Amino acid sequence: MTDTATDTLSAEPIHRILTTSRDHAEYRDMFALDEATLLAGPVLDCAAGASDFALRARAVGATVVSVDPLYDSAPHQLSATVVDELERGTRRAAQVPDLYDFSWTGGLDAYLARRRHAAESFLDDYAENWSRPDGDPGHYVAAALPQLPFKDGSFALGLVPNLLFTYANLFDRAWHAASVREMLRVAPEVRIHPVTDTNGRPYGELALLLEELAADGIDSRLIDVDYRLHQGPSQTLVCRSARR
Ligand SMILES: C[S@@+](CC[C@H](N)C(=O)[O-])C[C@H]1O[C@@H](n2cnc3c(N)ncnc32)[C@H](O)[C@@H]1O
């Protein structure tokens, strides 16, 4: 069969995790975040990548800590990585256009301009804040799921944007379960978006994962959200530890 849409919708999954820069407004939609929730207590953004969510949220009074293994890089190194990754993401979007839905933001070029703008703001903020000589870990912490360097209950809310489920081709169910448990160790509520992979396909082991988590006393529910990058409906997983 040589149907173009079918071919492009069968694109290879991405085999090396892409570092992207979704902006603050995208986060608000992905995670159904209102201002009261943002201001209710410290927020953990993991994996934060080159997003400007944290700095924009801090500008309205929120406390946000961003985590990504990339933050062990000095600003000039990270800047080069982010520029390369923007190009890699752009190539991918151009190769498989039928996979995506950018209609809500004026098409692909307008969307890429948003990502570039967010990445530039992030890089400026990172350059100012990445190193704290006084030992304070600051806004940007180099770490990787499923192990976080924070005390139990350090945050009011944990966000996991575009890592779990997105890279189901790279991480197994045990890794996903360990990552959700670790996020819930440091925050009573965790929101994870999306529940699909880089091709927009639903995570095949979601039911099994949620059963496993339920056996550990973790309540999970899927909520519909306005945000979408791929064609089709979009959901966010909300997990809470019922035993606290
Ligand atoms: C697709 S980007 C998401 C960036 C941003 N949150 C966004 O939505 O645009 C995924 C990020 O996950 C980071 N990452 C990779 N492995 C990780 C891990 N085990 N724990 C936390 N972050 C990880 C990568 O460095 C990358 O920046």
PDB file of C-alpha atoms and ligand atoms in Angstrom:
ATOM      1  CA  MET A   1       0.000   0.000   0.000  1.00  0.00           C
ATOM      2  CA  THR A   2       1.411   3.418  -0.859  1.00  0.00           C
ATOM      3  CA  ASP A   3      -0.875   5.739   0.999  1.00  0.00           C
ATOM      4  CA  THR A   4       1.204   8.758   2.080  1.00  0.00           C
ATOM      5  CA  ALA A   5      -0.662   9.368   5.313  1.00  0.00           C
ATOM      6  CA  THR A   6      -0.299   5.737   6.339  1.00  0.00           C
ATOM      7  CA  ASP A   7       3.420   5.752   5.528  1.00  0.00           C
ATOM      8  CA  THR A   8       4.174   8.905   7.456  1.00  0.00           C
ATOM      9  CA  LEU A   9       2.037   7.764  10.383  1.00  0.00           C
ATOM     10  CA  SER A  10       4.236   4.647  10.551  1.00  0.00           C
ATOM     11  CA  ALA A  11       7.416   6.641  11.080  1.00  0.00           C
ATOM     12  CA  GLU A  12      10.285   5.077  13.021  1.00  0.00           C
ATOM     13  CA  PRO A  13      10.173   5.999  16.685  1.00  0.00           C
ATOM     14  CA  ILE A  14      12.889   8.435  17.780  1.00  0.00           C
ATOM     15  CA  HIS A  15      15.860   6.372  18.994  1.00  0.00           C
ATOM     16  CA  ARG A  16      17.721   9.060  20.935  1.00  0.00           C
ATOM     17  CA  ILE A  17      15.767  11.266  23.307  1.00  0.00           C
ATOM     18  CA  LEU A  18      15.208  14.671  21.794  1.00  0.00           C
ATOM     19  CA  THR A  19      15.726  17.778  23.896  1.00  0.00           C
ATOM     20  CA  THR A  20      12.832  20.085  23.166  1.00  0.00           C
ATOM     21  CA  SER A  21      11.617  23.490  24.317  1.00  0.00           C
ATOM     22  CA  ARG A  22       7.862  23.551  24.709  1.00  0.00           C
ATOM     23  CA  ASP A  23       6.805  26.884  26.125  1.00  0.00           C
ATOM     24  CA  HIS A  24       4.977  27.920  29.271  1.00  0.00           C
ATOM     25  CA  ALA A  25       1.582  28.127  27.541  1.00  0.00           C
ATOM     26  CA  GLU A  26       2.011  24.587  26.216  1.00  0.00           C
ATOM     27  CA  TYR A  27       2.758  23.335  29.737  1.00  0.00           C
ATOM     28  CA  ARG A  28      -0.366  25.073  31.072  1.00  0.00           C
ATOM     29  CA  ASP A  29      -2.442  23.212  28.470  1.00  0.00           C
ATOM     30  CA  MET A  30      -0.602  19.855  28.657  1.00  0.00           C
ATOM     31  CA  PHE A  31      -1.053  19.703  32.416  1.00  0.00           C
ATOM     32  CA  ALA A  32      -4.362  21.583  32.767  1.00  0.00           C
ATOM     33  CA  LEU A  33      -2.537  23.996  35.108  1.00  0.00           C
ATOM     34  CA  ASP A  34      -4.232  27.057  36.515  1.00  0.00           C
ATOM     35  CA  GLU A  35      -2.470  29.811  38.415  1.00  0.00           C
ATOM     36  CA  ALA A  36      -3.775  28.677  41.819  1.00  0.00           C
ATOM     37  CA  THR A  37      -2.253  25.212  41.300  1.00  0.00           C
ATOM     38  CA  LEU A  38       1.039  26.735  40.180  1.00  0.00           C
ATOM     39  CA  LEU A  39       1.205  28.940  43.240  1.00  0.00           C
ATOM     40  CA  ALA A  40       0.078  26.284  45.738  1.00  0.00           C
ATOM     41  CA  GLY A  41       3.608  25.063  46.446  1.00  0.00           C
ATOM     42  CA  PRO A  42       6.932  24.065  44.875  1.00  0.00           C
ATOM     43  CA  VAL A  43       6.655  22.417  41.462  1.00  0.00           C
ATOM     44  CA  LEU A  44       9.098  19.882  40.018  1.00  0.00           C
ATOM     45  CA  ASP A  45       9.527  19.848  36.217  1.00  0.00           C
ATOM     46  CA  CYS A  46      11.213  16.584  35.184  1.00  0.00           C
ATOM     47  CA  ALA A  47      12.316  16.301  32.376  1.00  0.00           C
ATOM     48  CA  ALA A  48      12.517  20.017  31.763  1.00  0.00           C
ATOM     49  CA  GLY A  49      14.797  20.104  28.694  1.00  0.00           C
ATOM     50  CA  ALA A  50      15.043  23.586  27.159  1.00  0.00           C
ATOM     51  CA  SER A  51      11.551  24.720  28.099  1.00  0.00           C
ATOM     52  CA  ASP A  52      10.838  28.225  29.369  1.00  0.00           C
ATOM     53  CA  PHE A  53       8.034  26.961  31.634  1.00  0.00           C
ATOM     54  CA  ALA A  54       9.994  27.358  34.862  1.00  0.00           C
ATOM     55  CA  LEU A  55      11.241  30.877  34.293  1.00  0.00           C
ATOM     56  CA  ARG A  56       7.815  32.139  33.176  1.00  0.00           C
ATOM     57  CA  ALA A  57       6.155  30.434  36.156  1.00  0.00           C
ATOM     58  CA  ARG A  58       8.704  31.978  38.528  1.00  0.00           C
ATOM     59  CA  ALA A  59       7.893  35.391  37.029  1.00  0.00           C
ATOM     60  CA  VAL A  60       4.324  35.066  38.378  1.00  0.00           C
ATOM     61  CA  GLY A  61       5.516  33.953  41.813  1.00  0.00           C
ATOM     62  CA  ALA A  62       5.719  30.172  41.476  1.00  0.00           C
ATOM     63  CA  THR A  63       8.627  28.080  42.763  1.00  0.00           C
ATOM     64  CA  VAL A  64       9.813  25.638  40.115  1.00  0.00           C
ATOM     65  CA  VAL A  65      12.820  23.323  40.092  1.00  0.00           C
ATOM     66  CA  SER A  66      13.824  21.977  36.676  1.00  0.00           C
ATOM     67  CA  VAL A  67      15.526  18.587  36.390  1.00  0.00           C
ATOM     68  CA  ASP A  68      17.304  17.135  33.381  1.00  0.00           C
ATOM     69  CA  PRO A  69      20.519  15.084  33.056  1.00  0.00           C
ATOM     70  CA  LEU A  70      21.684  17.710  30.564  1.00  0.00           C
ATOM     71  CA  TYR A  71      22.074  20.267  33.319  1.00  0.00           C
ATOM     72  CA  ASP A  72      25.521  18.932  34.141  1.00  0.00           C
ATOM     73  CA  SER A  73      26.604  20.957  31.074  1.00  0.00           C
ATOM     74  CA  ALA A  74      27.997  24.479  31.181  1.00  0.00           C
ATOM     75  CA  PRO A  75      25.788  27.075  29.446  1.00  0.00           C
ATOM     76  CA  HIS A  76      27.876  27.250  26.244  1.00  0.00           C
ATOM     77  CA  GLN A  77      27.811  23.445  25.892  1.00  0.00           C
ATOM     78  CA  LEU A  78      24.096  23.246  26.557  1.00  0.00           C
ATOM     79  CA  SER A  79      23.463  26.067  24.099  1.00  0.00           C
ATOM     80  CA  ALA A  80      25.188  24.095  21.311  1.00  0.00           C
ATOM     81  CA  THR A  81      23.158  20.975  22.210  1.00  0.00           C
ATOM     82  CA  VAL A  82      19.855  22.862  22.207  1.00  0.00           C
ATOM     83  CA  VAL A  83      20.585  24.422  18.796  1.00  0.00           C
ATOM     84  CA  ASP A  84      21.424  20.969  17.333  1.00  0.00           C
ATOM     85  CA  GLU A  85      18.336  19.450  18.897  1.00  0.00           C
ATOM     86  CA  LEU A  86      16.077  22.178  17.504  1.00  0.00           C
ATOM     87  CA  GLU A  87      17.390  21.252  14.058  1.00  0.00           C
ATOM     88  CA  ARG A  88      16.857  17.543  14.696  1.00  0.00           C
ATOM     89  CA  GLY A  89      13.283  18.204  15.857  1.00  0.00           C
ATOM     90  CA  THR A  90      12.633  20.423  12.836  1.00  0.00           C
ATOM     91  CA  ARG A  91      13.884  17.719  10.441  1.00  0.00           C
ATOM     92  CA  ARG A  92      11.681  15.134  12.100  1.00  0.00           C
ATOM     93  CA  ALA A  93       8.581  17.364  11.900  1.00  0.00           C
ATOM     94  CA  ALA A  94       9.254  18.067   8.212  1.00  0.00           C
ATOM     95  CA  GLN A  95       9.805  14.347   7.418  1.00  0.00           C
ATOM     96  CA  VAL A  96       6.522  13.153   8.907  1.00  0.00           C
ATOM     97  CA  PRO A  97       4.129  16.120   8.624  1.00  0.00           C
ATOM     98  CA  ASP A  98       0.978  13.991   8.708  1.00  0.00           C
ATOM     99  CA  LEU A  99       1.867  12.835  12.201  1.00  0.00           C
ATOM    100  CA  TYR A 100       1.444  16.272  13.719  1.00  0.00           C
ATOM    101  CA  ASP A 101      -1.285  18.824  14.235  1.00  0.00           C
ATOM    102  CA  PHE A 102       0.037  22.377  14.458  1.00  0.00           C
ATOM    103  CA  SER A 103      -3.243  23.980  13.359  1.00  0.00           C
ATOM    104  CA  TRP A 104      -3.784  25.478  16.837  1.00  0.00           C
ATOM    105  CA  THR A 105      -0.644  27.615  16.512  1.00  0.00           C
ATOM    106  CA  GLY A 106      -0.662  28.688  12.868  1.00  0.00           C
ATOM    107  CA  GLY A 107       1.234  25.775  11.313  1.00  0.00           C
ATOM    108  CA  LEU A 108       4.710  24.267  11.532  1.00  0.00           C
ATOM    109  CA  ASP A 109       6.768  27.435  10.952  1.00  0.00           C
ATOM    110  CA  ALA A 110       4.876  29.377  13.597  1.00  0.00           C
ATOM    111  CA  TYR A 111       5.285  26.469  15.989  1.00  0.00           C
ATOM    112  CA  LEU A 112       9.039  26.226  15.390  1.00  0.00           C
ATOM    113  CA  ALA A 113       9.351  29.974  16.033  1.00  0.00           C
ATOM    114  CA  ARG A 114       7.665  29.398  19.427  1.00  0.00           C
ATOM    115  CA  ARG A 115      10.140  26.642  20.244  1.00  0.00           C
ATOM    116  CA  ARG A 116      13.118  28.805  19.243  1.00  0.00           C
ATOM    117  CA  HIS A 117      11.844  31.681  21.355  1.00  0.00           C
ATOM    118  CA  ALA A 118      11.324  29.421  24.375  1.00  0.00           C
ATOM    119  CA  ALA A 119      14.799  27.892  23.911  1.00  0.00           C
ATOM    120  CA  GLU A 120      16.445  31.339  23.761  1.00  0.00           C
ATOM    121  CA  SER A 121      14.693  32.453  26.963  1.00  0.00           C
ATOM    122  CA  PHE A 122      15.660  29.192  28.660  1.00  0.00           C
ATOM    123  CA  LEU A 123      19.321  29.506  27.640  1.00  0.00           C
ATOM    124  CA  ASP A 124      19.530  33.078  28.982  1.00  0.00           C
ATOM    125  CA  ASP A 125      18.014  31.985  32.289  1.00  0.00           C
ATOM    126  CA  TYR A 126      20.192  28.878  32.470  1.00  0.00           C
ATOM    127  CA  ALA A 127      23.338  30.965  31.939  1.00  0.00           C
ATOM    128  CA  GLU A 128      22.332  33.132  34.910  1.00  0.00           C
ATOM    129  CA  ASN A 129      21.251  30.344  37.233  1.00  0.00           C
ATOM    130  CA  TRP A 130      23.019  27.069  36.501  1.00  0.00           C
ATOM    131  CA  SER A 131      25.830  27.374  38.994  1.00  0.00           C
ATOM    132  CA  ARG A 132      25.407  28.235  42.669  1.00  0.00           C
ATOM    133  CA  PRO A 133      28.793  28.493  44.418  1.00  0.00           C
ATOM    134  CA  ASP A 134      27.062  28.443  47.833  1.00  0.00           C
ATOM    135  CA  GLY A 135      26.030  24.817  47.261  1.00  0.00           C
ATOM    136  CA  ASP A 136      22.341  25.684  46.768  1.00  0.00           C
ATOM    137  CA  PRO A 137      21.172  23.398  43.941  1.00  0.00           C
ATOM    138  CA  GLY A 138      19.228  26.342  42.490  1.00  0.00           C
ATOM    139  CA  HIS A 139      16.630  26.217  39.754  1.00  0.00           C
ATOM    140  CA  TYR A 140      18.382  23.708  37.479  1.00  0.00           C
ATOM    141  CA  VAL A 141      19.355  20.296  38.840  1.00  0.00           C
ATOM    142  CA  ALA A 142      21.219  17.615  36.888  1.00  0.00           C
ATOM    143  CA  ALA A 143      19.544  14.276  37.655  1.00  0.00           C
ATOM    144  CA  ALA A 144      17.710  11.448  35.916  1.00  0.00           C
ATOM    145  CA  LEU A 145      14.669   9.334  36.666  1.00  0.00           C
ATOM    146  CA  PRO A 146      14.183   6.997  38.355  1.00  0.00           C
ATOM    147  CA  GLN A 147      16.428   8.555  41.039  1.00  0.00           C
ATOM    148  CA  LEU A 148      15.965  12.113  42.219  1.00  0.00           C
ATOM    149  CA  PRO A 149      18.183  13.973  44.696  1.00  0.00           C
ATOM    150  CA  PHE A 150      15.329  15.439  46.747  1.00  0.00           C
ATOM    151  CA  LYS A 151      13.890  14.657  50.175  1.00  0.00           C
ATOM    152  CA  ASP A 152      10.477  12.995  50.472  1.00  0.00           C
ATOM    153  CA  GLY A 153       7.630  15.467  49.935  1.00  0.00           C
ATOM    154  CA  SER A 154       9.854  18.332  48.715  1.00  0.00           C
ATOM    155  CA  PHE A 155       7.255  19.434  46.147  1.00  0.00           C
ATOM    156  CA  ALA A 156       3.503  20.053  45.987  1.00  0.00           C
ATOM    157  CA  LEU A 157       3.268  18.906  42.353  1.00  0.00           C
ATOM    158  CA  GLY A 158       5.432  16.954  39.924  1.00  0.00           C
ATOM    159  CA  LEU A 159       5.212  17.344  36.152  1.00  0.00           C
ATOM    160  CA  VAL A 160       6.652  14.862  33.667  1.00  0.00           C
ATOM    161  CA  PRO A 161       6.512  16.355  30.172  1.00  0.00           C
ATOM    162  CA  ASN A 162       7.396  14.253  27.142  1.00  0.00           C
ATOM    163  CA  LEU A 163       9.582  11.530  28.611  1.00  0.00           C
ATOM    164  CA  LEU A 164       7.513   8.701  30.133  1.00  0.00           C
ATOM    165  CA  PHE A 165       5.442   6.862  27.492  1.00  0.00           C
ATOM    166  CA  THR A 166       6.926   9.152  24.805  1.00  0.00           C
ATOM    167  CA  TYR A 167      10.055   6.972  24.721  1.00  0.00           C
ATOM    168  CA  ALA A 168       8.381   3.618  25.360  1.00  0.00           C
ATOM    169  CA  ASN A 169      10.780   2.185  22.761  1.00  0.00           C
ATOM    170  CA  LEU A 170      13.723   2.980  25.074  1.00  0.00           C
ATOM    171  CA  PHE A 171      12.338   2.304  28.571  1.00  0.00           C
ATOM    172  CA  ASP A 172      10.487  -0.765  29.841  1.00  0.00           C
ATOM    173  CA  ARG A 173       7.465  -0.927  32.131  1.00  0.00           C
ATOM    174  CA  ALA A 174       9.608  -1.476  35.228  1.00  0.00           C
ATOM    175  CA  TRP A 175      11.419   1.799  34.489  1.00  0.00           C
ATOM    176  CA  HIS A 176       8.105   3.599  34.045  1.00  0.00           C
ATOM    177  CA  ALA A 177       6.770   2.212  37.341  1.00  0.00           C
ATOM    178  CA  ALA A 178       9.979   3.124  39.206  1.00  0.00           C
ATOM    179  CA  SER A 179       9.858   6.642  37.745  1.00  0.00           C
ATOM    180  CA  VAL A 180       6.235   7.229  38.784  1.00  0.00           C
ATOM    181  CA  ARG A 181       6.992   5.948  42.306  1.00  0.00           C
ATOM    182  CA  GLU A 182      10.045   8.206  42.562  1.00  0.00           C
ATOM    183  CA  MET A 183       8.092  11.259  41.421  1.00  0.00           C
ATOM    184  CA  LEU A 184       5.403  10.415  44.021  1.00  0.00           C
ATOM    185  CA  ARG A 185       8.059  10.078  46.703  1.00  0.00           C
ATOM    186  CA  VAL A 186       8.919  13.758  46.257  1.00  0.00           C
ATOM    187  CA  ALA A 187       5.428  15.119  45.399  1.00  0.00           C
ATOM    188  CA  PRO A 188       1.906  14.003  46.417  1.00  0.00           C
ATOM    189  CA  GLU A 189       0.560  14.493  42.885  1.00  0.00           C
ATOM    190  CA  VAL A 190       2.240  13.809  39.557  1.00  0.00           C
ATOM    191  CA  ARG A 191       0.935  14.730  36.116  1.00  0.00           C
ATOM    192  CA  ILE A 192       2.392  12.989  33.076  1.00  0.00           C
ATOM    193  CA  HIS A 193       1.884  14.058  29.472  1.00  0.00           C
ATOM    194  CA  PRO A 194       1.452  12.545  26.933  1.00  0.00           C
ATOM    195  CA  VAL A 195       0.391   8.907  27.284  1.00  0.00           C
ATOM    196  CA  THR A 196       1.467   8.246  23.712  1.00  0.00           C
ATOM    197  CA  ASP A 197       4.823   7.680  22.018  1.00  0.00           C
ATOM    198  CA  THR A 198       6.699   9.818  19.491  1.00  0.00           C
ATOM    199  CA  ASN A 199       4.315   8.566  16.809  1.00  0.00           C
ATOM    200  CA  GLY A 200       1.244   9.493  18.836  1.00  0.00           C
ATOM    201  CA  ARG A 201       0.491   5.828  19.591  1.00  0.00           C
ATOM    202  CA  PRO A 202      -1.039   4.983  23.000  1.00  0.00           C
ATOM    203  CA  TYR A 203       1.332   3.318  25.481  1.00  0.00           C
ATOM    204  CA  GLY A 204       0.500  -0.377  25.076  1.00  0.00           C
ATOM    205  CA  GLU A 205       1.237  -1.361  28.688  1.00  0.00           C
ATOM    206  CA  LEU A 206      -0.691   1.447  30.363  1.00  0.00           C
ATOM    207  CA  ALA A 207      -3.391  -0.802  31.854  1.00  0.00           C
ATOM    208  CA  LEU A 208      -0.767  -3.168  33.313  1.00  0.00           C
ATOM    209  CA  LEU A 209       1.273  -0.256  34.673  1.00  0.00           C
ATOM    210  CA  LEU A 210      -1.751   1.330  36.352  1.00  0.00           C
ATOM    211  CA  GLU A 211      -2.700  -2.041  37.886  1.00  0.00           C
ATOM    212  CA  GLU A 212       0.813  -2.394  39.292  1.00  0.00           C
ATOM    213  CA  LEU A 213       0.718   1.128  40.702  1.00  0.00           C
ATOM    214  CA  ALA A 214      -2.755   0.576  42.179  1.00  0.00           C
ATOM    215  CA  ALA A 215      -1.390  -2.465  44.035  1.00  0.00           C
ATOM    216  CA  ASP A 216       1.129  -0.040  45.615  1.00  0.00           C
ATOM    217  CA  GLY A 217      -1.685   2.306  46.699  1.00  0.00           C
ATOM    218  CA  ILE A 218      -1.318   4.751  43.805  1.00  0.00           C
ATOM    219  CA  ASP A 219      -4.541   6.166  42.324  1.00  0.00           C
ATOM    220  CA  SER A 220      -4.388   7.118  38.641  1.00  0.00           C
ATOM    221  CA  ARG A 221      -6.813   8.814  36.304  1.00  0.00           C
ATOM    222  CA  LEU A 222      -6.650  10.047  32.737  1.00  0.00           C
ATOM    223  CA  ILE A 223      -7.899  13.553  31.989  1.00  0.00           C
ATOM    224  CA  ASP A 224      -8.642  15.032  28.570  1.00  0.00           C
ATOM    225  CA  VAL A 225      -6.541  18.121  27.841  1.00  0.00           C
ATOM    226  CA  ASP A 226      -6.776  20.822  25.173  1.00  0.00           C
ATOM    227  CA  TYR A 227      -3.133  20.466  24.153  1.00  0.00           C
ATOM    228  CA  ARG A 228      -2.166  18.345  21.197  1.00  0.00           C
ATOM    229  CA  LEU A 229       0.915  17.860  19.082  1.00  0.00           C
ATOM    230  CA  HIS A 230      -0.108  14.702  17.299  1.00  0.00           C
ATOM    231  CA  GLN A 231      -3.317  14.095  15.414  1.00  0.00           C
ATOM    232  CA  GLY A 232      -6.091  12.757  17.624  1.00  0.00           C
ATOM    233  CA  PRO A 233      -7.282  13.293  21.191  1.00  0.00           C
ATOM    234  CA  SER A 234      -4.799  14.039  23.910  1.00  0.00           C
ATOM    235  CA  GLN A 235      -4.716  12.965  27.546  1.00  0.00           C
ATOM    236  CA  THR A 236      -2.672  13.479  30.704  1.00  0.00           C
ATOM    237  CA  LEU A 237      -2.193  10.899  33.443  1.00  0.00           C
ATOM    238  CA  VAL A 238      -2.678  12.164  37.009  1.00  0.00           C
ATOM    239  CA  CYS A 239      -1.273   9.958  39.804  1.00  0.00           C
ATOM    240  CA  ARG A 240      -1.645  10.351  43.568  1.00  0.00           C
ATOM    241  CA  SER A 241      -0.451   8.210  46.396  1.00  0.00           C
ATOM    242  CA  ALA A 242      -3.582   7.111  48.288  1.00  0.00           C
ATOM    243  CA  ARG A 243      -1.631   5.870  51.320  1.00  0.00           C
ATOM    244  CA  ARG A 244      -0.304   9.275  52.442  1.00  0.00           C
TER     245      ARG A 244
HETATM  246  C1  LIG B   1      11.449  15.565  24.835  1.00  0.00           C
HETATM  247  S1  LIG B   1      12.457  16.437  26.001  1.00  0.00           S
HETATM  248  C2  LIG B   1      11.212  17.280  26.943  1.00  0.00           C
HETATM  249  C3  LIG B   1      11.641  18.698  27.258  1.00  0.00           C
HETATM  250  C4  LIG B   1      10.530  19.654  27.716  1.00  0.00           C
HETATM  251  N1  LIG B   1       9.953  19.211  28.952  1.00  0.00           N
HETATM  252  C5  LIG B   1       9.451  19.753  26.661  1.00  0.00           C
HETATM  253  O1  LIG B   1       8.346  19.247  26.903  1.00  0.00           O
HETATM  254  O2  LIG B   1       9.697  20.319  25.591  1.00  0.00           O
HETATM  255  C6  LIG B   1      12.971  15.102  27.021  1.00  0.00           C
HETATM  256  C7  LIG B   1      14.116  15.430  27.985  1.00  0.00           C
HETATM  257  O3  LIG B   1      14.308  14.314  28.854  1.00  0.00           O
HETATM  258  C8  LIG B   1      15.651  14.329  29.293  1.00  0.00           C
HETATM  259  N2  LIG B   1      15.939  13.000  29.872  1.00  0.00           N
HETATM  260  C9  LIG B   1      16.462  11.919  29.274  1.00  0.00           C
HETATM  261  N3  LIG B   1      16.521  10.878  30.122  1.00  0.00           N
HETATM  262  C10 LIG B   1      16.016  11.333  31.315  1.00  0.00           C
HETATM  263  C11 LIG B   1      15.812  10.726  32.592  1.00  0.00           C
HETATM  264  N4  LIG B   1      16.112   9.437  32.815  1.00  0.00           N
HETATM  265  N5  LIG B   1      15.264  11.479  33.575  1.00  0.00           N
HETATM  266  C12 LIG B   1      14.959  12.776  33.355  1.00  0.00           C
HETATM  267  N6  LIG B   1      15.127  13.391  32.165  1.00  0.00           N
HETATM  268  C13 LIG B   1      15.651  12.677  31.157  1.00  0.00           C
HETATM  269  C14 LIG B   1      16.411  14.656  28.027  1.00  0.00           C
HETATM  270  O4  LIG B   1      17.695  15.169  28.317  1.00  0.00           O
HETATM  271  C15 LIG B   1      15.473  15.668  27.345  1.00  0.00           C
HETATM  272  O5  LIG B   1      15.895  16.998  27.577  1.00  0.00           O
END
